[in-house]
Coordinates of C-alpha atoms in Angstrom, one line a residue:
M1 CA 15.0 0.8 26.0
T2 CA 11.3 0.3 26.0
K3 CA 9.6 -2.8 27.8
R4 CA 9.4 -5.6 25.4
E5 CA 5.7 -6.5 24.5
T6 CA 5.1 -9.8 25.9
D7 CA 2.0 -10.3 23.6
A8 CA 3.8 -9.6 20.3
P9 CA 3.8 -12.5 18.1
D10 CA 7.1 -13.6 16.2
G11 CA 7.6 -13.9 12.5
P12 CA 10.6 -15.4 11.1
A13 CA 12.6 -14.0 14.1
G14 CA 10.8 -17.0 16.1
G15 CA 7.4 -18.0 16.8
S16 CA 4.8 -18.3 14.5
A17 CA 4.4 -16.1 11.0
G18 CA 1.0 -15.3 9.5
Q19 CA -0.1 -13.0 12.6
S20 CA 0.2 -9.3 13.2
A21 CA 2.1 -7.8 16.1
P22 CA 0.3 -5.0 18.0
T23 CA 2.7 -2.5 16.9
R24 CA 2.6 1.5 17.6
A25 CA 3.4 4.4 15.5
F26 CA 6.3 5.1 18.2
G27 CA 7.9 3.0 21.1
W28 CA 10.2 0.2 19.5
T29 CA 11.5 -2.6 21.3
L30 CA 15.1 -3.5 21.2
H31 CA 15.8 -6.6 18.6
G32 CA 18.1 -8.7 20.4
D33 CA 21.2 -6.8 21.9
G34 CA 20.2 -4.2 19.1
R35 CA 23.7 -4.9 17.6
R36 CA 23.1 -8.1 15.6
I37 CA 20.7 -9.6 13.4
S38 CA 20.8 -13.7 13.7
E39 CA 20.8 -15.8 10.7
G40 CA 17.2 -16.3 9.7
E41 CA 15.8 -13.4 11.9
V42 CA 14.6 -10.0 10.8
V43 CA 14.2 -6.7 12.7
A44 CA 10.4 -6.4 13.0
P45 CA 8.5 -3.2 12.2
G46 CA 7.8 -2.6 15.9
E47 CA 11.7 -3.4 16.8
R48 CA 14.7 -1.4 16.4
L49 CA 18.5 -1.6 16.4
T50 CA 20.6 0.8 18.6
W51 CA 20.0 4.3 17.7
P52 CA 23.2 4.9 15.6
R53 CA 22.5 1.8 13.6
T54 CA 18.8 3.0 13.2
V55 CA 20.0 6.3 12.1
G56 CA 22.5 5.0 9.9
I57 CA 19.8 2.8 8.0
G58 CA 17.6 5.5 7.8
M59 CA 19.9 7.4 6.0
Q60 CA 20.7 4.8 3.6
H61 CA 16.6 4.9 3.1
V62 CA 17.0 8.7 2.2
I63 CA 19.7 7.8 -0.6
A64 CA 17.8 5.0 -1.9
M65 CA 14.7 7.0 -2.4
F66 CA 16.8 10.5 -3.6
G67 CA 17.7 9.7 -7.0
A68 CA 13.9 8.6 -8.0
T69 CA 12.3 11.0 -5.9
L70 CA 13.9 14.0 -7.4
L71 CA 14.0 12.8 -10.9
V72 CA 10.1 12.9 -11.2
P73 CA 10.2 16.6 -10.3
T74 CA 13.0 17.1 -12.5
I75 CA 11.4 15.8 -15.6
T76 CA 8.1 17.2 -14.9
G77 CA 9.3 20.7 -14.0
F78 CA 8.0 20.6 -10.3
P79 CA 9.9 22.3 -7.6
V80 CA 12.6 19.6 -6.2
T81 CA 12.7 20.9 -2.4
T82 CA 8.9 21.0 -2.5
T83 CA 8.4 17.5 -3.7
L84 CA 10.8 16.3 -1.1
L85 CA 9.0 18.2 1.6
F86 CA 5.8 16.5 0.9
S87 CA 7.6 13.1 0.6
G88 CA 9.0 13.4 4.1
I89 CA 5.3 14.5 5.3
G90 CA 3.6 12.1 3.4
T91 CA 6.0 9.1 4.8
A92 CA 5.1 10.4 8.5
L93 CA 1.6 10.4 7.7
F94 CA 1.7 6.7 6.3
L95 CA 3.6 5.4 9.5
L96 CA 1.1 7.3 11.8
I97 CA -2.2 6.2 9.7
T98 CA -0.8 2.5 9.5
R99 CA 0.2 2.4 13.1
G100 CA 3.7 1.7 12.7
R101 CA 2.9 -1.8 11.2
I102 CA 4.0 -1.2 7.7
P103 CA 7.6 0.2 7.1
S104 CA 7.6 2.2 3.9
Y105 CA 8.9 5.4 2.4
L106 CA 6.3 7.4 0.1
G107 CA 8.5 9.0 -2.9
S108 CA 7.6 10.5 -6.0
S109 CA 5.5 8.2 -8.3
F110 CA 6.8 7.7 -11.7
A111 CA 3.5 7.0 -13.0
F112 CA 2.5 10.7 -12.7
I113 CA 5.2 11.4 -15.3
A114 CA 3.3 10.5 -18.5
P115 CA 0.0 12.5 -17.4
L116 CA 2.0 15.5 -16.0
T117 CA 4.1 15.7 -19.2
A118 CA 1.2 15.3 -21.4
S119 CA -0.7 18.2 -19.7
Q120 CA 2.4 20.8 -19.5
S121 CA 0.6 23.2 -21.8
S122 CA -2.3 23.5 -18.9
G123 CA 0.2 25.1 -16.5
P124 CA 1.3 23.9 -13.0
A125 CA -1.9 24.6 -11.2
A126 CA -3.8 22.4 -13.4
Q127 CA -1.3 19.8 -13.1
L128 CA -1.6 19.8 -9.4
G129 CA -5.3 19.7 -9.7
G130 CA -4.8 16.3 -11.7
V131 CA -2.5 15.3 -8.8
A132 CA -4.8 16.2 -5.9
A133 CA -7.8 14.4 -8.0
A134 CA -5.7 11.1 -8.2
G135 CA -5.0 11.3 -4.4
L136 CA -8.8 11.7 -3.4
L137 CA -9.7 8.7 -5.6
L138 CA -6.9 6.5 -3.9
L139 CA -8.3 7.9 -0.6
V140 CA -11.8 6.5 -1.4
V141 CA -10.3 3.4 -2.6
G142 CA -8.6 2.9 0.6
I143 CA -11.8 3.6 2.6
A144 CA -14.0 1.0 0.7
V145 CA -11.2 -1.5 1.2
K146 CA -11.2 -0.9 5.0
L147 CA -14.9 -0.9 5.1
A148 CA -15.0 -4.3 3.0
G149 CA -12.3 -6.1 5.1
S150 CA -9.0 -7.7 4.0
R151 CA -11.2 -10.5 2.4
V152 CA -11.4 -8.1 -0.7
I153 CA -7.5 -8.2 -1.1
D154 CA -7.6 -12.0 -0.8
A155 CA -10.3 -12.4 -3.6
V156 CA -8.9 -9.8 -6.0
M157 CA -5.0 -10.4 -5.4
P158 CA -4.3 -14.0 -4.4
P159 CA -0.7 -15.0 -4.3
V160 CA -0.3 -15.8 -7.8
V161 CA -1.6 -12.1 -8.5
T162 CA 0.5 -10.3 -6.1
G163 CA 3.6 -12.1 -6.8
A164 CA 3.2 -11.3 -10.3
V165 CA 2.5 -7.5 -9.4
V166 CA 5.6 -6.9 -7.3
A167 CA 7.7 -8.9 -9.7
L168 CA 6.6 -7.0 -12.7
I169 CA 7.0 -3.6 -10.7
G170 CA 10.7 -4.5 -10.0
L171 CA 11.4 -5.8 -13.2
N172 CA 9.9 -2.9 -15.2
L173 CA 12.4 -0.8 -13.8
A174 CA 15.1 -3.1 -15.1
P175 CA 16.0 -1.1 -18.3
T176 CA 16.2 2.1 -16.4
A177 CA 18.7 0.6 -14.2
V178 CA 20.5 -1.0 -17.3
D179 CA 20.5 2.5 -19.2
S180 CA 22.3 4.1 -16.4
F181 CA 24.8 1.3 -16.0
E182 CA 25.3 1.7 -19.6
S183 CA 26.1 5.4 -19.7
Q184 CA 29.0 5.2 -17.2
P185 CA 30.1 1.4 -17.1
L186 CA 33.4 2.0 -15.3
I187 CA 31.7 3.8 -12.6
A188 CA 28.6 1.7 -12.5
G189 CA 31.0 -1.3 -12.0
V190 CA 32.9 0.0 -9.4
T191 CA 29.6 1.0 -7.3
L192 CA 28.2 -2.4 -7.9
L193 CA 31.1 -4.3 -6.8
A194 CA 31.3 -2.1 -3.5
I195 CA 27.9 -2.7 -2.7
L196 CA 28.2 -6.5 -3.3
L197 CA 31.7 -6.7 -1.3
V198 CA 30.5 -4.6 1.6
T199 CA 27.1 -6.3 2.0
V200 CA 28.6 -10.0 1.7
L201 CA 32.0 -9.2 3.8
G202 CA 31.1 -6.1 6.0
P203 CA 30.9 -7.0 9.3
G204 CA 28.1 -5.5 11.5
L205 CA 26.6 -2.3 10.6
L206 CA 28.9 -1.8 7.8
G207 CA 27.4 -4.9 6.1
R208 CA 24.0 -3.3 6.7
L209 CA 24.8 0.0 4.9
G210 CA 26.2 -1.5 1.7
I211 CA 24.2 0.4 -0.8
L212 CA 25.1 3.7 1.1
V213 CA 28.5 2.9 1.2
G214 CA 28.7 1.7 -2.3
V215 CA 27.2 4.8 -3.4
A216 CA 29.7 6.7 -1.5
V217 CA 32.4 4.7 -3.2
G218 CA 31.1 5.2 -6.6
W219 CA 30.7 9.0 -6.1
V220 CA 34.2 9.3 -4.8
F221 CA 35.5 7.2 -7.9
A222 CA 33.7 9.5 -10.3
A223 CA 34.9 12.5 -8.7
V224 CA 38.6 11.3 -8.9
I225 CA 38.2 10.2 -12.7
G226 CA 36.3 13.5 -13.6
G227 CA 33.1 11.5 -13.9
L228 CA 31.0 14.2 -12.2
A229 CA 29.0 16.2 -14.5
E230 CA 30.3 19.8 -14.4
E231 CA 27.3 21.8 -14.7
R232 CA 25.9 20.0 -11.7
V233 CA 29.1 20.7 -9.8
T234 CA 28.8 24.4 -10.6
A235 CA 25.2 24.3 -9.4
L236 CA 26.2 22.8 -6.3
R237 CA 28.7 25.7 -5.7
E238 CA 26.1 28.3 -6.6
A239 CA 23.1 26.9 -4.6
A240 CA 22.1 28.4 -1.1
W241 CA 22.5 26.5 2.2
F242 CA 19.1 27.4 3.1
G243 CA 15.9 28.2 1.4
V244 CA 12.3 27.8 1.9
P245 CA 10.2 25.1 -0.5
E246 CA 7.9 26.9 -3.1
L247 CA 4.4 26.4 -2.2
R248 CA 1.4 26.8 -5.0
G249 CA -2.0 25.4 -5.0
P250 CA -4.2 23.6 -7.8
T251 CA -7.0 24.7 -10.0
F252 CA -9.1 21.8 -11.5
E253 CA -9.5 21.1 -15.3
W254 CA -11.6 18.0 -16.4
S255 CA -9.2 17.2 -19.1
V256 CA -6.1 17.2 -17.1
I257 CA -7.8 15.2 -14.2
A258 CA -8.9 12.6 -17.0
L259 CA -5.2 12.2 -18.0
T260 CA -4.2 12.1 -14.5
L261 CA -6.8 9.4 -12.7
P262 CA -5.7 6.2 -14.5
V263 CA -2.4 6.4 -12.5
V264 CA -4.7 5.5 -9.5
I265 CA -4.6 1.9 -10.9
V266 CA -0.7 1.8 -10.7
L267 CA -0.8 3.5 -7.2
I268 CA -3.3 0.7 -5.8
A269 CA -1.0 -2.1 -7.4
E270 CA 2.2 -0.7 -5.9
N271 CA 0.8 -0.2 -2.6
V272 CA -0.6 -3.6 -2.4
G273 CA 2.2 -5.1 -3.9
H274 CA 4.3 -3.3 -1.1
V275 CA 2.1 -4.5 1.7
K276 CA 2.2 -8.2 0.4
A277 CA 6.2 -8.0 0.0
V278 CA 6.5 -6.6 3.4
S279 CA 4.3 -9.7 4.7
A280 CA 6.2 -12.0 2.9
M281 CA 9.7 -10.8 4.0
T282 CA 8.8 -10.3 8.0
G283 CA 6.3 -13.5 7.9
R284 CA 3.3 -11.2 9.4
S285 CA -0.1 -10.9 7.7
L286 CA -0.9 -7.3 7.0
D287 CA -3.7 -7.5 4.8
D288 CA -5.9 -5.9 7.5
V289 CA -3.8 -2.7 7.1
A290 CA -3.8 -2.6 3.2
G291 CA -6.7 -0.2 3.1
D292 CA -4.9 1.9 5.9
A293 CA -1.9 2.1 3.2
L294 CA -4.3 2.9 0.2
V295 CA -5.9 5.8 2.5
A296 CA -2.3 7.0 3.9
D297 CA -1.0 7.3 0.4
G298 CA -4.2 8.9 -0.9
L299 CA -4.0 11.5 1.8
A300 CA -0.1 12.3 1.1
T301 CA -0.9 12.6 -2.7
T302 CA -3.8 14.8 -2.0
L303 CA -1.7 17.1 0.2
A304 CA 1.2 17.1 -2.2
G305 CA -1.3 18.1 -4.9
F306 CA -2.7 21.3 -2.7
G307 CA 0.9 22.2 -2.1
G308 CA 2.8 21.9 -5.1
G309 CA 4.6 18.6 -5.0
S310 CA 4.4 15.7 -6.9
G311 CA 2.0 12.6 -6.4
T312 CA 3.7 9.6 -4.1
T313 CA 3.5 6.0 -3.7
T314 CA 5.4 3.5 -1.4
Y315 CA 9.1 3.1 -2.9
A316 CA 10.4 -0.1 -4.5
E317 CA 13.7 1.2 -3.9
N318 CA 13.2 1.1 -0.5
I319 CA 11.9 -2.5 -0.4
G320 CA 15.1 -3.3 -1.7
V321 CA 17.0 -1.8 0.9
M322 CA 14.9 -3.8 3.7
A323 CA 15.5 -6.9 1.6
A324 CA 19.4 -6.3 1.6
T325 CA 19.6 -5.4 5.4
R326 CA 16.9 -7.5 6.7
V327 CA 15.8 -4.2 8.9
Y328 CA 12.1 -3.6 8.6
S329 CA 11.9 -1.2 11.5
T330 CA 9.7 1.8 11.3
A331 CA 12.1 3.7 13.2
A332 CA 14.6 3.8 10.5
Y333 CA 11.6 5.2 8.2
W334 CA 11.0 8.0 10.8
V335 CA 14.6 9.0 10.6
A336 CA 14.3 9.0 6.6
A337 CA 11.1 11.0 6.8
A338 CA 12.6 13.8 9.2
T339 CA 15.8 13.8 7.2
A340 CA 13.7 14.6 4.0
V341 CA 11.8 17.5 5.8
V342 CA 15.0 18.9 6.9
L343 CA 16.9 18.6 3.7
A344 CA 13.7 20.1 1.7
F345 CA 15.1 23.3 3.2
S346 CA 18.5 22.9 1.9
P347 CA 18.9 23.8 -1.9
K348 CA 22.7 22.9 -1.4
F349 CA 21.9 19.1 -0.5
G350 CA 19.3 18.9 -3.3
A351 CA 22.3 20.1 -5.6
L352 CA 24.9 17.9 -3.9
V353 CA 22.6 14.7 -4.5
F354 CA 22.2 15.5 -8.3
T355 CA 25.9 15.5 -8.6
V356 CA 25.6 11.6 -8.1
P357 CA 26.3 10.5 -11.7
N358 CA 24.1 8.1 -13.7
G359 CA 26.8 5.3 -13.3
V360 CA 26.4 5.3 -9.5
I361 CA 22.7 5.1 -9.8
G362 CA 22.9 2.4 -12.3
G363 CA 25.2 0.3 -10.2
A364 CA 22.9 0.8 -7.1
T365 CA 19.8 0.3 -9.0
L366 CA 20.7 -3.2 -10.8
V367 CA 20.8 -4.7 -7.2
L368 CA 17.7 -2.9 -5.7
Y369 CA 15.4 -3.4 -8.6
G370 CA 16.7 -7.2 -8.9
L371 CA 15.7 -7.5 -5.3
I372 CA 12.2 -6.3 -5.7
G373 CA 11.7 -9.0 -8.9
V374 CA 12.7 -11.9 -6.6
L375 CA 10.6 -11.0 -3.7
G376 CA 7.6 -11.5 -6.3
V377 CA 9.1 -15.1 -6.7
R378 CA 9.5 -15.4 -3.0
I379 CA 5.4 -14.8 -2.7
W380 CA 4.9 -17.6 -5.1
M381 CA 7.0 -19.8 -3.4
D382 CA 5.9 -19.3 0.1
A383 CA 2.5 -19.8 -1.3
E384 CA 3.4 -22.7 -3.3
V385 CA 1.6 -21.5 -6.5
D386 CA 1.0 -24.2 -8.7
F387 CA 2.4 -23.2 -12.1
T388 CA 1.5 -26.5 -13.8
D389 CA -2.2 -24.8 -13.8
P390 CA -2.7 -23.4 -17.0
V391 CA -4.3 -20.3 -15.5
N392 CA -1.5 -19.4 -13.1
L393 CA 0.9 -20.0 -15.9
T394 CA -0.4 -18.0 -18.8
V395 CA -1.9 -15.0 -17.1
V396 CA 1.3 -14.6 -15.1
A397 CA 3.5 -15.0 -18.3
A398 CA 1.5 -12.3 -20.1
A399 CA 1.6 -9.9 -17.4
L400 CA 5.4 -10.4 -16.6
V401 CA 6.2 -9.7 -20.2
A402 CA 3.9 -6.7 -20.5
G403 CA 5.6 -5.2 -17.4
I404 CA 9.2 -6.1 -18.3
G405 CA 8.8 -5.0 -22.0
D406 CA 7.1 -1.8 -20.6
L407 CA 4.0 -2.3 -23.0
T408 CA 2.8 1.4 -23.7
L409 CA -0.6 1.9 -25.2
T410 CA -2.6 5.0 -25.7
I411 CA -6.3 5.0 -25.2
G412 CA -7.8 8.4 -26.5
S413 CA -5.3 10.8 -24.9
V414 CA -4.3 8.7 -21.8
E415 CA -1.1 6.9 -22.3
L416 CA -0.5 3.7 -20.0
G417 CA 2.7 1.9 -19.5
G418 CA 3.9 -1.5 -18.6
I419 CA 3.2 -1.4 -14.9
A420 CA -0.3 -0.4 -15.3
W421 CA -1.1 -3.0 -18.4
G422 CA 0.6 -5.9 -16.6
S423 CA -1.2 -5.2 -13.3
V424 CA -4.6 -4.5 -14.9
G425 CA -4.2 -7.5 -17.0
I426 CA -3.6 -9.9 -14.5
L427 CA -6.1 -8.5 -12.1
V428 CA -8.9 -8.8 -14.8
A429 CA -7.5 -12.0 -16.7
Y430 CA -7.0 -14.2 -13.7
P431 CA -10.6 -14.2 -12.2
V432 CA -12.0 -14.6 -15.8
M433 CA -9.8 -17.3 -16.7
R434 CA -10.4 -18.9 -13.0
S435 CA -14.0 -18.9 -13.7
L436 CA -13.8 -20.1 -17.3
A437 CA -11.8 -23.2 -16.0
R438 CA -14.3 -23.8 -13.1
F439 CA -17.0 -23.9 -15.6
R440 CA -15.3 -26.1 -18.0
K441 CA -14.9 -28.7 -15.3
S442 CA -18.5 -28.4 -14.1

């Protein structure tokens, strides 16, 4: 056990919120007795529970990110284990660069699916060049935010904007959860019921692992009733226990880079939205490390592009896990990162995860994605955003519908979806409408 830092300010766990604790990448103080979280408290990024509990929660983060992280390379044709490897490495880099202040897992970004699918004819090397270029641009944006200071975030993304971005990111994913749920409603229902019961009624550690337990219960139920896909079970039997991930390098083609660069808009929104969400949930201001978060994700995406993996982003699924468990300890994310790297060398485990049926994923994501949407509402409530103000009301309304409806438009050869249009729409519309409103009153 490490000595408790006497100068660490408290968030919801006691003391004043809105400050930032001087946490480190390593070395966590024990939260209370390490076994319980009192009502109204959270385990802060610089704290941890006992190591068995921390490992259990870290494994839950692995389960939460696995389906989506492995789905992206499956759709785009990228190597699954390679993507998993750079996901784990990227998470470790993120924790180091943000100095342990922002709990986050960097998983595969869905924003890359459209440009990677559109550029398949150019070959995997050119696609990786697009990923690397997007990472480099995000890195530059992060450096600019660091140099300009957190006031840039406050000016460009006030609470009304950040709440909308967080909400639309979660709610944009709702159709995916519903589609998975409807594909196997009985299995999804059992999974959802198990998650709810364990989370609400489970004692101690069991209650904190509701999602992991629910997924396990759903998988067992699916296996009993024959709900596992036979081809995936066959692939599991044939998969090797150990194997080295496939590494490959990029080439750079301007046409592919032009297709890929717009995803940076989504990555910025997701990273800043993640920082704002964690800040709201922990009661600690993290705007001063928003630039570090962008730099870290930019570097992780760049490395993935140069090594053969898909681009990364802070993961919405893991925000849901933190909201459900009230554990924001970065120690759990180190466990998740290390686990991902180890499992990247086991094709057998990757095949096992792919046996998890769509119904189980639907039951789990119905909860997780909803939690993310509600977090956006919480940001509005905590900031006391005035929705009788027509500027706030109209720009948020338009952005949310664009995100929830997944408004998808093509500009030239570039296709952008609901998260991009909703995020860009409110980022542009809010300051313009606010300026016009001030001009009208003057």
